[in-house]
Tab-separated table of C-alpha atoms and ligand atoms in Angstrom:
chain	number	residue	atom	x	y	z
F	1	UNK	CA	-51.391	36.496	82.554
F	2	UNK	CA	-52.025	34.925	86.204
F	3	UNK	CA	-53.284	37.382	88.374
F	4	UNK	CA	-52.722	36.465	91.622
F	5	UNK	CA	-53.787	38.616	95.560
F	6	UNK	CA	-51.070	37.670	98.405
F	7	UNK	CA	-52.575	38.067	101.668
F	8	UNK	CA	-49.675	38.669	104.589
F	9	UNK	CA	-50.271	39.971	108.309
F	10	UNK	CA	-47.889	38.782	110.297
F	11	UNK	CA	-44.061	39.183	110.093
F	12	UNK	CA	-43.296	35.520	109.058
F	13	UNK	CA	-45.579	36.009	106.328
F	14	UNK	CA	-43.922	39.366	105.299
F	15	UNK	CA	-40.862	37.310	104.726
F	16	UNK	CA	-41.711	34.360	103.410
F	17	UNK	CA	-43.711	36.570	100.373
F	18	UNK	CA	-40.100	37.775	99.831
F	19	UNK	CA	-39.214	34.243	98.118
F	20	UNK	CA	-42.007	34.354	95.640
F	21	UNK	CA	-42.155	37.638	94.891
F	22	UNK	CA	-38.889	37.054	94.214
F	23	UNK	CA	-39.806	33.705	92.061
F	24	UNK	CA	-42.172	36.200	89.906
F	25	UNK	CA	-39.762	38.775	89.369
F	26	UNK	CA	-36.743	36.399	88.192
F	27	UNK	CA	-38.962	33.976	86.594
F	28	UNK	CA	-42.372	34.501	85.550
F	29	UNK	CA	-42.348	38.408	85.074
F	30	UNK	CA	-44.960	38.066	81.982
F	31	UNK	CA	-46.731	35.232	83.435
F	32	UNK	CA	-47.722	36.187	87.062
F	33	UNK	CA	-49.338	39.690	88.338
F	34	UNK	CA	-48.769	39.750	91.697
F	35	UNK	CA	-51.292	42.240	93.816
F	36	UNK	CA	-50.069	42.311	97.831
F	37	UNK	CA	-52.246	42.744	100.402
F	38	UNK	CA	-50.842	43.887	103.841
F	39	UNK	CA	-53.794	43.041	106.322
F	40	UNK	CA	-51.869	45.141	108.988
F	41	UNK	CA	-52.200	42.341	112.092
F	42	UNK	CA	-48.345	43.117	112.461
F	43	UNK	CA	-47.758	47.264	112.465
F	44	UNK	CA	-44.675	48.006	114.632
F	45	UNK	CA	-41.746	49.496	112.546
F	46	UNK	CA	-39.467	46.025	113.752
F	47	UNK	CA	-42.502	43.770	113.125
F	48	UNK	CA	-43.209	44.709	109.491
F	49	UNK	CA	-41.718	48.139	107.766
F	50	UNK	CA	-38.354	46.447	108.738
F	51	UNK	CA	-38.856	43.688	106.322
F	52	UNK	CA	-40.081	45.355	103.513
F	53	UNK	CA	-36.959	47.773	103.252
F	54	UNK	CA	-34.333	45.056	103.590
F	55	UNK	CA	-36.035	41.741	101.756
F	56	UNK	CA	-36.942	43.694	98.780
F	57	UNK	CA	-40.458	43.117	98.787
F	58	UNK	CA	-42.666	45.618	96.778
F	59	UNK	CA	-44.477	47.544	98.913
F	60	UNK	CA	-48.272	46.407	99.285
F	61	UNK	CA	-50.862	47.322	97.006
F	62	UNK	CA	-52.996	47.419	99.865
F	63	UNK	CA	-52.726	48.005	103.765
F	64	UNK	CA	-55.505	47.417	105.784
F	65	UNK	CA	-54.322	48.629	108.806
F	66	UNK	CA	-56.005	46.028	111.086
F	67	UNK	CA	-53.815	46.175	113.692
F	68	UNK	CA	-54.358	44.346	117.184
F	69	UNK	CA	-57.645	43.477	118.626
F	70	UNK	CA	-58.873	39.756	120.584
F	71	UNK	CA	-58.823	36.847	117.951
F	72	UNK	CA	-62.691	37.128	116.509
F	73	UNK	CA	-62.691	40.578	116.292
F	74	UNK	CA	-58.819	40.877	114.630
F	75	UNK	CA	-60.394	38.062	112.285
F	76	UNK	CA	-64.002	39.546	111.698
F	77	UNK	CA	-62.401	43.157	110.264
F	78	UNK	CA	-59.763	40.760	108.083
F	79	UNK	CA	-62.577	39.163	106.652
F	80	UNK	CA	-64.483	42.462	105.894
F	81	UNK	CA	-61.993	44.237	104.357
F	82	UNK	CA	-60.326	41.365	102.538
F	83	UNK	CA	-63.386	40.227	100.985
F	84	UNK	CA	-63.858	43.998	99.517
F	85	UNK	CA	-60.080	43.690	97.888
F	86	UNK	CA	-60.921	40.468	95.923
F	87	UNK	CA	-64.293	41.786	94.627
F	88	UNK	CA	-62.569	44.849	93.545
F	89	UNK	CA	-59.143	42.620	92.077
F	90	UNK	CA	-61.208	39.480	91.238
F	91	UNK	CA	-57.775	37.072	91.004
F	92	UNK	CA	-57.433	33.904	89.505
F	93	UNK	CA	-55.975	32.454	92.642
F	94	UNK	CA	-55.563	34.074	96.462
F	95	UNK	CA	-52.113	33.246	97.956
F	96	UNK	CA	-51.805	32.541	101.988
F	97	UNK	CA	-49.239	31.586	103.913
F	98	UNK	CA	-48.796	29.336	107.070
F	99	UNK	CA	-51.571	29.451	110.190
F	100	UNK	CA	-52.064	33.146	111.692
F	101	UNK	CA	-55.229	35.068	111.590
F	102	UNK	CA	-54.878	36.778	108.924
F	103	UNK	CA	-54.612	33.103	107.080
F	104	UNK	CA	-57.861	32.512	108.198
F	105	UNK	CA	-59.494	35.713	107.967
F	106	UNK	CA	-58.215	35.551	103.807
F	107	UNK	CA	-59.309	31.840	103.866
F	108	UNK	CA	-63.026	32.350	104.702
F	109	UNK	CA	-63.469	35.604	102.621
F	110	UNK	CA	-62.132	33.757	99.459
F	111	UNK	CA	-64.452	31.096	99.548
F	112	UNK	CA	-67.338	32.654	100.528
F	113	UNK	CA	-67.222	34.495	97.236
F	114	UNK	CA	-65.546	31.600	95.207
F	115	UNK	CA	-61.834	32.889	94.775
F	116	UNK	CA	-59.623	30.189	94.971
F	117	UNK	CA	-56.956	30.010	97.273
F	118	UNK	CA	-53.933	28.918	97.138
F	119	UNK	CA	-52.124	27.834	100.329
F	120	UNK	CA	-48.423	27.886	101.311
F	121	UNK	CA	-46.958	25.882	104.137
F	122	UNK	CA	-50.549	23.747	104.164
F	123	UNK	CA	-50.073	19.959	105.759
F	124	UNK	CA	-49.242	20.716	109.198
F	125	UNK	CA	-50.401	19.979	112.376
F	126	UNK	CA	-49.503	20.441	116.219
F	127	UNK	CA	-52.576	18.102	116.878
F	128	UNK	CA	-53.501	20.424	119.700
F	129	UNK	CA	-56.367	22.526	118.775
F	130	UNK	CA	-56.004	25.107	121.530
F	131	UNK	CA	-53.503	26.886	119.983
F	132	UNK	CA	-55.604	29.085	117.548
F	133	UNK	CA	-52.589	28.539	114.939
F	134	UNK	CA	-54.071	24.996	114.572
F	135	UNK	CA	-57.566	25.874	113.741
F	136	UNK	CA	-56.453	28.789	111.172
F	137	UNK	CA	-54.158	25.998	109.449
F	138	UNK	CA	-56.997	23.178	109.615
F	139	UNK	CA	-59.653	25.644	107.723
F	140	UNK	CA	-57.256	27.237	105.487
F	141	UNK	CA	-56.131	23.638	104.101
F	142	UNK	CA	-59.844	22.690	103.720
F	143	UNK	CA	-60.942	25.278	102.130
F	144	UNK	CA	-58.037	25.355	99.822
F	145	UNK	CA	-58.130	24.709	95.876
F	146	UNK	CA	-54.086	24.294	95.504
F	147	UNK	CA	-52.015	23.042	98.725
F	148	UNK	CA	-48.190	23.456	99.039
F	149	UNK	CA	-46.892	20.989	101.828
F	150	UNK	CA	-43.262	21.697	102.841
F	151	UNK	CA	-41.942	18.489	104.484
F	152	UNK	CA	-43.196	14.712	103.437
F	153	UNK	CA	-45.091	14.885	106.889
F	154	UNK	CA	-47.279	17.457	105.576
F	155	UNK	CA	-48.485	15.677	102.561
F	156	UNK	CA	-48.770	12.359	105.020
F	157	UNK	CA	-51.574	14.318	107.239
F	158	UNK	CA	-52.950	15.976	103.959
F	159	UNK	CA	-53.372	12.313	103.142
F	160	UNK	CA	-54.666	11.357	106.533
F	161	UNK	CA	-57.500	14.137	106.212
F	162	UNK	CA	-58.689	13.043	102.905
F	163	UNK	CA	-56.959	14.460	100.076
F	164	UNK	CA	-55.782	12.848	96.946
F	165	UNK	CA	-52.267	13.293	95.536
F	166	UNK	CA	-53.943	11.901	92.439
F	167	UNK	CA	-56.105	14.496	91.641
F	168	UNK	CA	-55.666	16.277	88.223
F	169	UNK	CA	-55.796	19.538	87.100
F	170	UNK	CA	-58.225	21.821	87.007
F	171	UNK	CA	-58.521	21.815	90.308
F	172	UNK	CA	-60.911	23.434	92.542
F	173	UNK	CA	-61.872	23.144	96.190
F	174	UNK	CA	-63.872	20.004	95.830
F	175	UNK	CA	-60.837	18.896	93.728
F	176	UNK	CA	-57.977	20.034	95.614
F	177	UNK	CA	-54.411	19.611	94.216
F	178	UNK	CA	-51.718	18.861	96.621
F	179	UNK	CA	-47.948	19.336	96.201
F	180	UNK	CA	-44.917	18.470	98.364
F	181	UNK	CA	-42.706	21.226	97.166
F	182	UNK	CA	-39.808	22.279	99.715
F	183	UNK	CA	-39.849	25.275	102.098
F	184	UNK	CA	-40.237	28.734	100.870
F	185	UNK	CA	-38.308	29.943	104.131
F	186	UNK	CA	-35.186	27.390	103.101
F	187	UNK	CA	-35.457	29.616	99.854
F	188	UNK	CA	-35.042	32.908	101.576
F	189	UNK	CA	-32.341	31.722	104.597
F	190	UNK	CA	-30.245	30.437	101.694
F	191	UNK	CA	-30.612	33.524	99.813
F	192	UNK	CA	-30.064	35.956	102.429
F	193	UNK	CA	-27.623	34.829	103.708
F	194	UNK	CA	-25.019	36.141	101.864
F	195	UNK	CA	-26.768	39.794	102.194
F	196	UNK	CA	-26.532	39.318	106.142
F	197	UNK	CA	-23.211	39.263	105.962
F	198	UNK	CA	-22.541	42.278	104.043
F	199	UNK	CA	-24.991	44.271	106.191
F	200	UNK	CA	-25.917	43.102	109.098
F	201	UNK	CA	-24.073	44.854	112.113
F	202	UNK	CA	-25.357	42.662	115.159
F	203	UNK	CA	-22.572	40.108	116.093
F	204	UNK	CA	-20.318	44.106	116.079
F	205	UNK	CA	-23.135	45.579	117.649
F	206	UNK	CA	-24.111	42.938	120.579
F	207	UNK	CA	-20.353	42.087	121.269
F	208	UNK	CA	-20.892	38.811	120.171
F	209	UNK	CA	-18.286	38.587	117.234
F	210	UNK	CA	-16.152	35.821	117.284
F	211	UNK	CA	-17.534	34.647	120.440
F	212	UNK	CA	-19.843	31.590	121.546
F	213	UNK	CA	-23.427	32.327	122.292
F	214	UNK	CA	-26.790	31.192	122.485
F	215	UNK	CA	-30.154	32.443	121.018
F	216	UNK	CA	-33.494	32.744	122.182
F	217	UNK	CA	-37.267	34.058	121.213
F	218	UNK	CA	-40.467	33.417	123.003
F	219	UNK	CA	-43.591	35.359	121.785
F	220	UNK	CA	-46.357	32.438	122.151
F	221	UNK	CA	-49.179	33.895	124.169
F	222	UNK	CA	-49.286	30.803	125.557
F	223	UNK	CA	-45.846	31.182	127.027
F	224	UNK	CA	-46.293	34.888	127.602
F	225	UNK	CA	-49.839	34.969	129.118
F	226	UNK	CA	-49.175	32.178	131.888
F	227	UNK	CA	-47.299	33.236	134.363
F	228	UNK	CA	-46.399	29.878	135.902
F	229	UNK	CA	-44.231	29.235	132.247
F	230	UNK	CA	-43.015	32.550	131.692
F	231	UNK	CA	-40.923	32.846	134.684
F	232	UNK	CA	-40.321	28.838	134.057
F	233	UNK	CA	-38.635	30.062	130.763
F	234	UNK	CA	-36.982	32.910	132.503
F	235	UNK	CA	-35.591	31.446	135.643
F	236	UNK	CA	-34.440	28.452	133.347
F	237	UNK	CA	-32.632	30.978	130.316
F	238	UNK	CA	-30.761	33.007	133.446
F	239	UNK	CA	-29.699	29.941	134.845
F	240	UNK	CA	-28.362	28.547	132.029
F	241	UNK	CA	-26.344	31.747	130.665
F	242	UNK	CA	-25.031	32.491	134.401
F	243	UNK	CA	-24.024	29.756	135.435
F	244	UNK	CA	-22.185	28.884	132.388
F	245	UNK	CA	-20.830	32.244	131.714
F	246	UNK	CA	-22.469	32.155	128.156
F	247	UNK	CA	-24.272	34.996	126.346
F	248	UNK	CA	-27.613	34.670	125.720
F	249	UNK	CA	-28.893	36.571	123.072
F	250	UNK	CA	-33.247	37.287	123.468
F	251	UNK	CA	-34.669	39.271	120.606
F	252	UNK	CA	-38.248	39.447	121.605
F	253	UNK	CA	-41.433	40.366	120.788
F	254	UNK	CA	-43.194	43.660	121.604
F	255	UNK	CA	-45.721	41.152	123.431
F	256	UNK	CA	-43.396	39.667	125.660
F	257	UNK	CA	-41.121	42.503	126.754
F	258	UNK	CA	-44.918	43.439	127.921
F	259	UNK	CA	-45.593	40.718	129.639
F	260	UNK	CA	-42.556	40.650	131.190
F	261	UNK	CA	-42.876	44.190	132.853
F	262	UNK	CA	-46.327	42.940	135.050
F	263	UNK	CA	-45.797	39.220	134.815
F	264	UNK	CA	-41.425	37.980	135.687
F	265	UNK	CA	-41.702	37.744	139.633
F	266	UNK	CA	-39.293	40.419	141.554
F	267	UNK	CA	-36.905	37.846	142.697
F	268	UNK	CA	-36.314	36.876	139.240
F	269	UNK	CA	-36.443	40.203	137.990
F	270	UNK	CA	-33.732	40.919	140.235
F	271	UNK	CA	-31.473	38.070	139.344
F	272	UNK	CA	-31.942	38.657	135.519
F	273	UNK	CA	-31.076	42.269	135.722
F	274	UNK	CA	-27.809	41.414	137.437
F	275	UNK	CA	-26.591	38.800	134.717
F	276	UNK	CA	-24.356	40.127	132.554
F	277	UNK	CA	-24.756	37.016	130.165
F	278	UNK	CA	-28.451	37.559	129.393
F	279	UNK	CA	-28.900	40.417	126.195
F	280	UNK	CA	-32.469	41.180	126.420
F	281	UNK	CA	-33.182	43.353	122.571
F	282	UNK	CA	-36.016	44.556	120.813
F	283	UNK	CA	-37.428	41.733	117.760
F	284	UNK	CA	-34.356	42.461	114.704
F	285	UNK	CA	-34.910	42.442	111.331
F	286	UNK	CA	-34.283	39.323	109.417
F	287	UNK	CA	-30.604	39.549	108.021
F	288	UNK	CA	-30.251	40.074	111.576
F	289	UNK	CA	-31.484	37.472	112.765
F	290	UNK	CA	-29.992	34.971	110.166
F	291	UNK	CA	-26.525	36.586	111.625
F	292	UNK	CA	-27.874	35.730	114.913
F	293	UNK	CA	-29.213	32.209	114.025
F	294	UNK	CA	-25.939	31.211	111.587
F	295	UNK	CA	-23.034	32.272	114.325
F	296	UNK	CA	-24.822	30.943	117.868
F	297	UNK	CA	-24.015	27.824	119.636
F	298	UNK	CA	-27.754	26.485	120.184
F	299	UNK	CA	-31.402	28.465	119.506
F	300	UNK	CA	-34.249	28.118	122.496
F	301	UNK	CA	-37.882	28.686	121.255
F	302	UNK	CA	-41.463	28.746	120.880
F	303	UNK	CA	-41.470	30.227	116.913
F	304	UNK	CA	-42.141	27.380	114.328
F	305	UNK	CA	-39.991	29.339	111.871
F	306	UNK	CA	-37.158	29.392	113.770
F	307	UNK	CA	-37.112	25.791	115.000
F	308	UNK	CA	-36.691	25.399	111.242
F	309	UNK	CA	-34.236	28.270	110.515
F	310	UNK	CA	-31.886	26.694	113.434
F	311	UNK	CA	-31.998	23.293	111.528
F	312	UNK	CA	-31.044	25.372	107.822
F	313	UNK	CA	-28.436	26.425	109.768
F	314	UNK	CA	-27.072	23.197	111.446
F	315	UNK	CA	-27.581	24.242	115.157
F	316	UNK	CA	-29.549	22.721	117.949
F	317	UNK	CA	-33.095	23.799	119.303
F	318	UNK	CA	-34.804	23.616	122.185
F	319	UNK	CA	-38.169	23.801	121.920
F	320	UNK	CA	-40.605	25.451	124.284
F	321	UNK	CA	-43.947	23.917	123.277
F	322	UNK	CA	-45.430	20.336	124.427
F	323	UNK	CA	-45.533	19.648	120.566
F	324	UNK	CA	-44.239	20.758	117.325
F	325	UNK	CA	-45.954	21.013	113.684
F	326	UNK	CA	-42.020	20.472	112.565
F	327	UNK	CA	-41.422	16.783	113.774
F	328	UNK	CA	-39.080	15.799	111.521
F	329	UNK	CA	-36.457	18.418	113.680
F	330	UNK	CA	-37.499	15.782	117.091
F	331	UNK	CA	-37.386	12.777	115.106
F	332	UNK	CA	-33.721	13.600	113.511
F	333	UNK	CA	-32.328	14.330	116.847
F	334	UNK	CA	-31.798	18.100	116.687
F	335	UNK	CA	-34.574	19.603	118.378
F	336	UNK	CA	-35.497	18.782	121.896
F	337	UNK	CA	-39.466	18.965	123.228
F	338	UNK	CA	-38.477	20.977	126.582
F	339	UNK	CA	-41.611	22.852	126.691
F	340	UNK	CA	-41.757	25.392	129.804
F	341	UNK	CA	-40.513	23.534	132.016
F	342	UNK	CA	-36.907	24.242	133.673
F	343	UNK	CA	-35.231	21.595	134.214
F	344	UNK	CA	-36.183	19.870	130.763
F	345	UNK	CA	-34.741	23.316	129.715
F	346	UNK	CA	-31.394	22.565	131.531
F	347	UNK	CA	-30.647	18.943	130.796
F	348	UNK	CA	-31.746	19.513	126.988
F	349	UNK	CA	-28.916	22.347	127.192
F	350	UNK	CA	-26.189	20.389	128.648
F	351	UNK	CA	-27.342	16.858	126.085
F	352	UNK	CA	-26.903	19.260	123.005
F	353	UNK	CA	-23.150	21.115	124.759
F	354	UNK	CA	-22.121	17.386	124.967
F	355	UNK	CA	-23.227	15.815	121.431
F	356	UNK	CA	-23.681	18.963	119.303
F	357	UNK	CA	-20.451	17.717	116.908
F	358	UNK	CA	-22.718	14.161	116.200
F	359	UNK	CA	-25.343	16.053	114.816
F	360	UNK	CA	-26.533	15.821	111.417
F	361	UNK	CA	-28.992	18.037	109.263
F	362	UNK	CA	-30.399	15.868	106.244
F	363	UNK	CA	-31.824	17.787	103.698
F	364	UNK	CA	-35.549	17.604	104.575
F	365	UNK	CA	-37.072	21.227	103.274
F	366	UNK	CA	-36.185	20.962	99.816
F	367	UNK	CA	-33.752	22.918	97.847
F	368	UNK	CA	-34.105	26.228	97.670
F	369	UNK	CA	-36.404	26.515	95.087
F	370	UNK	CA	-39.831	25.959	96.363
F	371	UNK	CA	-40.858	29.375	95.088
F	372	UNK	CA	-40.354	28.662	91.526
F	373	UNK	CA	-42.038	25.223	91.712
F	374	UNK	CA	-45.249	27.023	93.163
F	375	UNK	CA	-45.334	29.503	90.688
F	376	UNK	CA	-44.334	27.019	87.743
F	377	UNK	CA	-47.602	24.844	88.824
F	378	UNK	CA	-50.002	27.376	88.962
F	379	UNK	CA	-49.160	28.767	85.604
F	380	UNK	CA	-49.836	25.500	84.866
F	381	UNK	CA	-53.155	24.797	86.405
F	382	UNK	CA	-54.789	27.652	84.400
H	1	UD1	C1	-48.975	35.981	115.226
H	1	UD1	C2	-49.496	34.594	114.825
H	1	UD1	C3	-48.442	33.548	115.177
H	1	UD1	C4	-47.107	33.890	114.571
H	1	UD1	C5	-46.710	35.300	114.974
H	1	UD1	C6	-45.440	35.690	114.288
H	1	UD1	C7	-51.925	34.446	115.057
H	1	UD1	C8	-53.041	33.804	115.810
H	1	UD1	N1	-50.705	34.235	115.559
H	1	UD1	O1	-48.811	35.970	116.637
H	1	UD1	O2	-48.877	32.288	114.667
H	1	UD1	O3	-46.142	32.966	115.032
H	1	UD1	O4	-47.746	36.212	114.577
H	1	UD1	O5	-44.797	36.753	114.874
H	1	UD1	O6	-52.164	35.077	114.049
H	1	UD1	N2	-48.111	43.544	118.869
H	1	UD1	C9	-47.342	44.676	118.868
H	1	UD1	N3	-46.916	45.138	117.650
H	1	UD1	C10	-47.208	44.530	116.471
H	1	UD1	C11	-48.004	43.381	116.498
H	1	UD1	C12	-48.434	42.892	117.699
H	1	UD1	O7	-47.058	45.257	119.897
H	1	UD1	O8	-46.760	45.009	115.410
H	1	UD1	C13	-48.553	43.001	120.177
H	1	UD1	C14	-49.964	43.437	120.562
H	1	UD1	O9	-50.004	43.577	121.937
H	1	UD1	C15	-50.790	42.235	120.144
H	1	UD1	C16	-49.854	41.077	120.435
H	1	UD1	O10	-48.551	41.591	120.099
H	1	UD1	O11	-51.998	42.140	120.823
H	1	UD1	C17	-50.119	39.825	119.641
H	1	UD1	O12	-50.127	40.119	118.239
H	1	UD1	P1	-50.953	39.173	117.243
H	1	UD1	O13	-50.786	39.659	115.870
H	1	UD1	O14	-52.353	39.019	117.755
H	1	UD1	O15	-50.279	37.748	117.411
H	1	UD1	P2	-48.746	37.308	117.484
H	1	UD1	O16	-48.442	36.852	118.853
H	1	UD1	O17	-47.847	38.294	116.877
């Protein structure tokens, strides 16, 4: 039996360990032992609890109860505390997902003592190492003994950085095996789906069934810790809903309803308030937001995981970053680079409005079953 330790903070991770954890249950029950490790950098009821009751995940075997603190510290106590779990579970593999600290605080606690890790969603890159996400993703990769790349242009930069896609099994970190496998998150927005829309009151509860609307999220502190681009984004999402009577639909993040109270100028304040079109909500759980993301018109954000859940779900997405990790959304025509700046904001709006219909979504995150393939090859590799 495979004994494998998950390692999830954050509350993309929380769902994407919902596909293979799934995987293991339907698939591999007598093959794979899965121990789950919550580090706790996500606590809030809506940022993590939330997740566990509806995506049937198991609960964790561990919580660490990290919680919030400045990047080094958050990462230093990770590292701590995580490296004390794999000494006491000594796994063949530790799993990661994607690019947040808690990545990077597993990443460096594995190989210090020689657990190998295994990392999901590795290949990408922003190419802009200020955002921290970068630097978690670049270490985790290189430090990695198996790699799971979701789109071709992950295994290209794996490529680019120096790894083999000939190398053969048994790998290790100086012999790192890399896979282009599909996206886990394509696994859970197709499975989900059909659960969101036995459950999920939000289009009843926001007034929004039946109707046209958009959909937004910001939560980047780079958006929400400049003030200059946060009331860019602002002034830019009011404008757009009022003066084109549409709803706009803003879950956001416990960070930026923060921000917002000391940072959204008066004026703007003012005008916000008085638009009936703008729905500012608490973060929603998942099924939610799959009801959110299937039914809108268009999605604005800064979240890499829902740049890609808009494309599952055939709509439009403007992005508000210089750059994205997810190219392939730019390069077919369906997401637009409008980063915080207004007007980009505006004219990227009124381009997709026009030419939405033309669109098309080619299948370029797999199909559904990226879980299963990760699991299948590391049974294998042991
Ligand atoms: C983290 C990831 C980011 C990912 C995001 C998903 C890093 C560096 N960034 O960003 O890549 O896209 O998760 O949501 O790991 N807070 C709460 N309640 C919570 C958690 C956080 O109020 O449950 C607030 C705190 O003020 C905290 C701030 O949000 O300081 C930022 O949280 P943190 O976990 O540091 O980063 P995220 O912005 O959530």
């Amino acid at each position: 039996m495979l004994k494998i330790v998950t390692i999830i903070g954050a509350r993309p991770q929380i769902i994407k360990a919902a596909a293979l954890s799934r995987a293991i249950r339907n698939h591999f029950p007598d093959k794979i032992k899965e121990v789950l490790v919550h580090t706790g950098q996500h606590y809030d009821n809506n940022m993590s609890q939330v997740f566990f009751d509806e995506l049937g995940i198991p609960e964790p075997d561990y919580n660490l109860e990290i919680g919030s603190a400045s990047h080094g510290r958050q990462t230093g106590r990770m590292i701590e505390r995580i490296e004390e779990v794999l000494l006491e579970e000594s796994p063949d593999f530790m799993v990661v997902y994607g690019d947040t600290n808690s990545t990077l605080a597993a990443s460096i606690a594995a190989s210090k003592i020689q657990t190998p890790i295994v990392h999901i969603e590795a290949g990408l890159r922003s190419f802009n190492k200020k955002m921290p996400e970068e630097i978690n993703r670049i270490m985790c990769d290189h430090s990695s003994t198996m790699l799971f790349t979701p789109t071709p242009t992950g295994l290209k930069n794996l490529i680019n950085e120096g790894f083999s896609p000939d190398n053969k099994a048994p790998f290790t970190a100086d012999n790192p095996g890399i896979f282009h496998c599909g996206d886990v998150m394509l696994d859970n927005s197709l499975y989900f789906k059909q659960f969101a829309n036995e459950e999920s009151s939000i289009l009843r509860d926001l007034n929004l069934s039946g109707k046209q609307f958009l959909l937004g999220t910001i939560h980047r502190d780079n958006n929400t810790d400049q003030p200059e681009r946060l009331n860019s984004i602002f002034s830019a999402l009011n404008l757009i809903s009022g003066e084109n009577e549409i709803t706009l639909a803003l879950p956001l993040h416990p960070r930026t309803i923060k921000a917002m109270e000391s940072k959204i100028e008066r004026s703007l304040s003012i005008k916000m308030s008085g638009n009936p079109f703008l729905k500012i909500i608490p973060s929603v759980s998942f099924l939610d937001m799959i009801m959110l993301e299937s039914h809108c018109d268009m999605i604005f954000t800064d979240s890499g995981g829902v740049q890609k859940e808009a494309y599952f779900f055939h709509k439009p997405c403007i992005i508000l970053r210089s750059e994205t990790e997810w190219k392939e959304i730019v390069d077919e025509g369906n997401g637009i680079i409008a980063d915080a700046n207004q007007q980009a904001m505006i004219d990227a709006y009124h381009y997709f409005q026009t030419n939405k219909s033309m669109l098309n979504f080619p299948p370029i995150y797999g199909d559904g079953s990226a879980a299963e393939f990760i699991c299948a090859a590391m049974v294998k590799r042991v």
